[in-house]
């Protein structure tokens, strides 16, 4: 758990650093990409909801205990996911998120609270809102793969706009 916390905290710090360095023009371009990602996220959530996956997932939580939220998703969150999450978040809330990730010892996912995710639905990473690994309906996964191409394009564009600084001083 500490490894996941440390990695998430580092990715959040990288995102916050990159966000602060955006020029006005870069901010505008980044915001367009984030809007595209959020729109795609809503499209996938709508498909999942129409197929009954959202309700089935919620109903399964007493059995699975939210293993996806606790184990799978946190390990795969990147600095770009955190940039999307904090883009419209006030600085005080960003600081609270950083503190929570660093100090939350109660859950395997450091942003998971007793009441649910610290992040609003709009801020939650794509990975946390459109993946339903328990369900095997092929049509959902085919649509998801099509959307993943669009997600990747928007995320890669966003990643190229923001100068993220890794802890080892490598820029990409």
mmCIF file of C-alpha atoms in Angstrom, residues 4-20 74 77-87 89-103 110-111 118-119 123 125 162 164-166:
data_model
loop_
_atom_site.group_PDB
_atom_site.id
_atom_site.type_symbol
_atom_site.label_atom_id
_atom_site.label_comp_id
_atom_site.label_asym_id
_atom_site.label_seq_id
_atom_site.Cartn_x
_atom_site.Cartn_y
_atom_site.Cartn_z
ATOM 1 C CA UNK A 4 0.943 2.765 -4.286
ATOM 2 C CA UNK A 5 0.596 5.831 -2.062
ATOM 3 C CA UNK A 6 4.109 7.044 -2.848
ATOM 4 C CA UNK A 7 3.635 6.553 -6.580
ATOM 5 C CA UNK A 8 0.248 8.282 -6.595
ATOM 6 C CA UNK A 9 1.633 11.163 -4.537
ATOM 7 C CA UNK A 10 4.585 11.549 -6.907
ATOM 8 C CA UNK A 11 2.283 11.528 -9.955
ATOM 9 C CA UNK A 12 0.057 14.157 -8.322
ATOM 10 C CA UNK A 13 3.095 16.348 -7.586
ATOM 11 C CA UNK A 14 4.271 15.972 -11.199
ATOM 12 C CA UNK A 15 0.793 16.979 -12.416
ATOM 13 C CA UNK A 16 0.618 19.978 -10.081
ATOM 14 C CA UNK A 17 4.081 21.136 -11.174
ATOM 15 C CA UNK A 18 3.190 20.783 -14.862
ATOM 16 C CA UNK A 19 -0.126 22.573 -14.348
ATOM 17 C CA UNK A 20 1.559 25.548 -12.686
ATOM 18 C CA UNK A 74 -4.769 3.122 -8.116
ATOM 19 C CA UNK A 77 -3.069 6.194 -12.366
ATOM 20 C CA UNK A 78 -0.595 8.483 -14.112
ATOM 21 C CA UNK A 79 0.423 12.115 -13.812
ATOM 22 C CA UNK A 80 -1.857 12.858 -16.798
ATOM 23 C CA UNK A 81 -4.816 11.322 -14.913
ATOM 24 C CA UNK A 82 -4.038 13.619 -11.997
ATOM 25 C CA UNK A 83 -3.655 16.661 -14.261
ATOM 26 C CA UNK A 84 -7.164 16.041 -15.583
ATOM 27 C CA UNK A 85 -8.420 15.647 -12.008
ATOM 28 C CA UNK A 86 -6.869 18.881 -10.718
ATOM 29 C CA UNK A 87 -7.325 21.075 -13.795
ATOM 30 C CA UNK A 89 -9.700 22.147 -8.780
ATOM 31 C CA UNK A 90 -8.924 25.074 -6.440
ATOM 32 C CA UNK A 91 -5.415 25.062 -4.947
ATOM 33 C CA UNK A 92 -6.776 24.350 -1.448
ATOM 34 C CA UNK A 93 -8.499 21.212 -2.722
ATOM 35 C CA UNK A 94 -5.327 20.174 -4.574
ATOM 36 C CA UNK A 95 -3.407 20.498 -1.309
ATOM 37 C CA UNK A 96 -6.079 18.468 0.504
ATOM 38 C CA UNK A 97 -5.825 15.771 -2.175
ATOM 39 C CA UNK A 98 -2.037 15.632 -1.823
ATOM 40 C CA UNK A 99 -2.334 15.369 1.963
ATOM 41 C CA UNK A 100 -4.986 12.657 1.683
ATOM 42 C CA UNK A 101 -2.919 10.561 -0.715
ATOM 43 C CA UNK A 102 0.144 10.911 1.484
ATOM 44 C CA UNK A 103 -1.641 10.129 4.766
ATOM 45 C CA UNK A 110 -5.507 6.621 -1.119
ATOM 46 C CA UNK A 111 -8.316 8.735 -2.626
ATOM 47 C CA UNK A 118 -12.493 12.057 -2.845
ATOM 48 C CA UNK A 119 -12.723 13.169 -6.469
ATOM 49 C CA UNK A 123 -12.528 14.703 -11.780
ATOM 50 C CA UNK A 125 -9.718 9.404 -13.830
ATOM 51 C CA UNK A 162 2.376 19.980 -20.461
ATOM 52 C CA UNK A 164 5.936 17.260 -16.793
ATOM 53 C CA UNK A 165 9.010 17.008 -14.634
ATOM 54 C CA UNK A 166 9.803 13.606 -13.215
#
